[in-house]
Coordinates of C-alpha atoms in Angstrom, one line a residue:
V1 CA -2.2 -9.6 -2.9
R2 CA -0.9 -13.1 -2.0
G3 CA 0.2 -14.6 1.3
Q4 CA -1.0 -11.7 3.5
E5 CA -4.3 -13.1 4.6
H6 CA -3.7 -12.0 8.2
A7 CA -3.9 -8.4 7.0
T8 CA -6.2 -8.6 4.0
D9 CA -8.9 -10.6 5.9
A10 CA -9.0 -7.9 8.6
L11 CA -9.2 -5.1 6.0
I12 CA -12.0 -6.9 4.2
R13 CA -14.0 -7.2 7.4
A14 CA -13.4 -3.5 8.2
L15 CA -14.6 -2.5 4.7
S16 CA -17.6 -4.8 4.9
T17 CA -18.8 -3.2 8.2
D18 CA -17.7 0.4 7.3
R19 CA -15.2 0.5 10.1
V20 CA -12.3 1.9 8.2
H21 CA -9.7 3.5 10.5
H22 CA -8.3 7.0 9.7
A23 CA -4.6 5.8 9.6
Y24 CA -2.9 2.6 8.7
L25 CA 0.7 1.4 8.9
F26 CA 1.8 -1.4 6.5
S27 CA 5.2 -2.7 7.3
G28 CA 7.3 -5.6 6.1
P29 CA 10.1 -6.6 3.7
R30 CA 10.4 -5.1 0.2
G31 CA 8.3 -6.4 -2.6
C32 CA 5.6 -8.1 -0.4
G33 CA 2.6 -6.0 -1.4
K34 CA 2.5 -3.0 1.0
T35 CA 2.1 -0.2 -1.5
S36 CA -0.1 -2.3 -3.8
S37 CA -2.3 -3.0 -0.8
A38 CA -2.5 0.7 0.0
R39 CA -3.7 1.4 -3.5
I40 CA -6.3 -1.4 -3.3
L41 CA -7.5 -0.1 0.0
A42 CA -7.7 3.4 -1.4
A43 CA -9.8 2.1 -4.3
S44 CA -12.0 0.1 -1.9
I45 CA -12.7 3.3 0.1
N46 CA -13.3 5.6 -2.9
C47 CA -15.0 3.2 -5.4
I48 CA -18.4 4.4 -6.4
E49 CA -19.7 1.2 -4.8
G50 CA -17.7 1.7 -1.7
P51 CA -16.6 1.4 0.9
T52 CA -16.4 -2.2 -0.4
P53 CA -13.9 -5.1 -0.2
N54 CA -14.6 -5.6 -3.9
P55 CA -13.9 -2.3 -5.8
C56 CA -15.4 -2.4 -9.3
G57 CA -12.2 -1.4 -11.1
V58 CA -14.1 0.4 -13.8
C59 CA -15.5 3.5 -12.2
D60 CA -13.6 6.8 -12.6
H61 CA -12.2 6.6 -9.1
C62 CA -10.9 3.0 -9.5
F63 CA -9.5 3.8 -12.9
E64 CA -7.7 7.0 -11.8
I65 CA -6.2 5.3 -8.7
R66 CA -4.9 2.4 -10.9
K67 CA -3.3 4.9 -13.3
G68 CA -1.9 7.1 -10.6
T69 CA -3.8 10.1 -11.8
S70 CA -6.4 10.5 -9.0
L71 CA -6.5 14.0 -7.4
D72 CA -7.8 12.5 -4.2
V73 CA -5.3 9.7 -3.7
I74 CA -1.9 11.3 -3.2
E75 CA 1.2 9.1 -3.1
I76 CA 4.2 10.7 -1.4
D77 CA 7.7 9.2 -1.5
A78 CA 9.1 10.1 1.9
A79 CA 12.7 9.4 0.7
S80 CA 12.5 12.5 -1.5
N81 CA 9.7 14.4 0.2
G82 CA 10.4 13.9 3.9
S83 CA 11.4 17.3 5.1
V84 CA 9.6 19.3 7.7
D85 CA 8.5 21.8 5.0
D86 CA 6.9 19.0 3.0
A87 CA 5.1 17.8 6.1
R88 CA 3.9 21.3 6.9
D89 CA 2.6 21.7 3.3
L90 CA 0.8 18.4 3.6
R91 CA -0.7 19.4 6.9
E92 CA -2.2 22.5 5.2
R93 CA -3.5 20.7 2.2
V94 CA -5.4 18.0 4.1
L95 CA -7.8 20.7 5.2
F96 CA -9.2 21.0 1.7
S97 CA -12.1 18.7 0.8
P98 CA -11.7 15.9 -1.8
A99 CA -12.0 17.0 -5.4
S100 CA -14.6 14.4 -6.3
A101 CA -14.1 11.2 -4.3
R102 CA -15.4 10.2 -0.9
C103 CA -12.1 10.6 0.9
K104 CA -8.7 12.2 0.4
I105 CA -6.2 9.5 0.9
Y106 CA -2.5 10.0 1.5
I107 CA -0.2 7.0 0.8
I108 CA 3.2 7.8 2.3
D109 CA 5.8 5.3 1.0
E110 CA 9.2 4.7 2.7
A111 CA 7.6 6.4 5.7
H112 CA 10.7 5.7 7.9
M113 CA 12.5 8.3 5.8
L114 CA 10.4 11.1 7.3
S115 CA 12.6 13.3 9.4
R116 CA 11.9 13.6 13.1
E117 CA 10.8 17.2 12.5
A118 CA 8.4 16.1 9.7
N119 CA 7.0 13.4 12.0
N120 CA 6.3 16.0 14.7
A121 CA 4.7 18.3 12.1
L122 CA 2.4 15.5 11.0
L123 CA 1.5 14.3 14.4
K124 CA -1.5 16.6 15.1
V125 CA -3.2 15.9 11.8
V126 CA -2.7 12.2 12.1
E127 CA -4.0 12.3 15.6
E128 CA -7.1 14.3 14.8
P129 CA -7.6 14.3 11.0
P130 CA -10.5 15.9 9.2
P131 CA -13.3 13.4 8.6
H132 CA -12.6 13.2 4.9
V133 CA -8.9 12.3 5.2
R134 CA -7.2 8.8 5.5
F135 CA -3.5 8.1 5.9
I136 CA -1.7 4.9 4.8
F137 CA 2.0 4.6 5.8
A138 CA 4.2 2.0 4.1
T139 CA 7.6 1.1 5.4
T140 CA 10.3 -1.5 5.7
E141 CA 11.4 -0.1 9.1
P142 CA 8.4 0.7 11.3
D143 CA 10.6 1.2 14.4
K144 CA 12.0 4.4 12.8
I145 CA 8.5 6.0 12.7
L146 CA 7.7 8.2 15.6
P147 CA 6.1 6.1 18.3
T148 CA 3.3 8.7 18.9
I149 CA 2.4 8.4 15.2
R150 CA 2.7 4.6 15.1
S151 CA 0.3 4.4 18.1
R152 CA -2.4 6.3 16.1
T153 CA -2.4 3.8 13.3
F154 CA -3.7 0.3 12.8
H155 CA -0.5 -1.6 12.1
Y156 CA -0.3 -4.6 9.8
H157 CA 2.9 -6.6 9.4
F158 CA 3.3 -7.9 5.9
R159 CA 5.7 -10.9 5.4
L160 CA 7.5 -12.8 2.8
V161 CA 5.3 -15.1 0.7
P162 CA 5.7 -18.9 1.3
P163 CA 7.3 -20.7 -1.6
R164 CA 4.3 -22.8 -2.5
Q165 CA 2.0 -19.8 -2.7
L166 CA 4.5 -17.8 -4.7
I167 CA 5.1 -20.6 -7.2
A168 CA 1.3 -20.9 -7.7
H169 CA 1.2 -17.1 -8.3
L170 CA 4.0 -17.2 -10.9
E171 CA 2.4 -20.2 -12.6
E172 CA -0.9 -18.4 -12.9
I173 CA 0.8 -15.3 -14.4
C174 CA 2.7 -17.3 -17.0
A175 CA -0.5 -19.2 -17.9
K176 CA -2.4 -15.9 -18.4
E177 CA 0.5 -14.5 -20.5
G178 CA 0.7 -17.7 -22.6
V179 CA 4.4 -18.3 -21.7
K180 CA 5.7 -21.9 -21.5
V181 CA 7.9 -22.4 -18.5
D182 CA 9.5 -25.6 -17.4
P183 CA 8.1 -26.4 -13.9
A184 CA 11.6 -26.9 -12.6
V185 CA 12.3 -23.2 -13.2
F186 CA 9.7 -21.9 -10.7
P187 CA 11.4 -23.2 -7.4
L188 CA 14.7 -21.7 -8.6
V189 CA 13.1 -18.3 -9.3
V190 CA 11.3 -18.3 -5.9
G191 CA 14.5 -19.3 -4.2
A192 CA 16.4 -16.4 -5.9
G193 CA 13.6 -14.0 -5.1
G194 CA 13.8 -14.8 -1.4
G195 CA 10.0 -14.7 -0.8
S196 CA 9.6 -11.3 -2.4
V197 CA 6.8 -11.2 -5.0
R198 CA 8.3 -8.2 -6.8
D199 CA 11.9 -9.7 -6.8
S200 CA 10.7 -13.1 -8.0
M201 CA 8.7 -11.5 -10.8
S202 CA 11.7 -9.4 -11.8
I203 CA 13.9 -12.4 -12.0
L204 CA 11.2 -14.3 -14.1
D205 CA 11.0 -11.3 -16.4
Q206 CA 14.7 -11.3 -16.9
L207 CA 14.8 -15.0 -17.7
M208 CA 11.9 -14.6 -20.2
A209 CA 13.8 -11.7 -21.9
G210 CA 16.9 -13.8 -22.3
A211 CA 15.2 -17.1 -23.2
G212 CA 15.0 -18.6 -26.7
P213 CA 11.7 -19.4 -28.6
D214 CA 11.4 -22.7 -26.8

């Protein structure tokens, strides 16, 4: 995760001192690392070495989270699963213990798409969750989340990545991939990506796909 030290440094300290909160809200523009950070935080909590700011990446929990197959880290797209019935179903399922990991973690993406009724249905369980449950909400529009839920979370604002950091990130990726890129290309890509890591990488991928052998 690049350019979000104001959030990642605080999370690292919380993991190092075992002071992980039961609910987090990651907000900010698209493509700046909110959902990726949620997955990394989930791995940091459930890693066999955890809670740790440096998940091993090789234990069963880390591997399954990275592949999206973990039974105890559940990603929910609120844009398509944001009804009150979905929220009630989630509220019932959180009562069950984790299958094998330390915690059951719900990552709710596009959380602003939850209906008001769904927010109200979730409120009690977010306010007083079972000890084995953690929530991570990710959204581009935090103001649309019910204030009573927002007040129960630790809120971190993610931001667009500064050009210099983003250029260094793209240069590092190209070096690892063994792709030669004219240095003059990177500022153009970053400018077109508007500070979004995901958008900048997509543009660079498109350029590579259409480029000649040299």
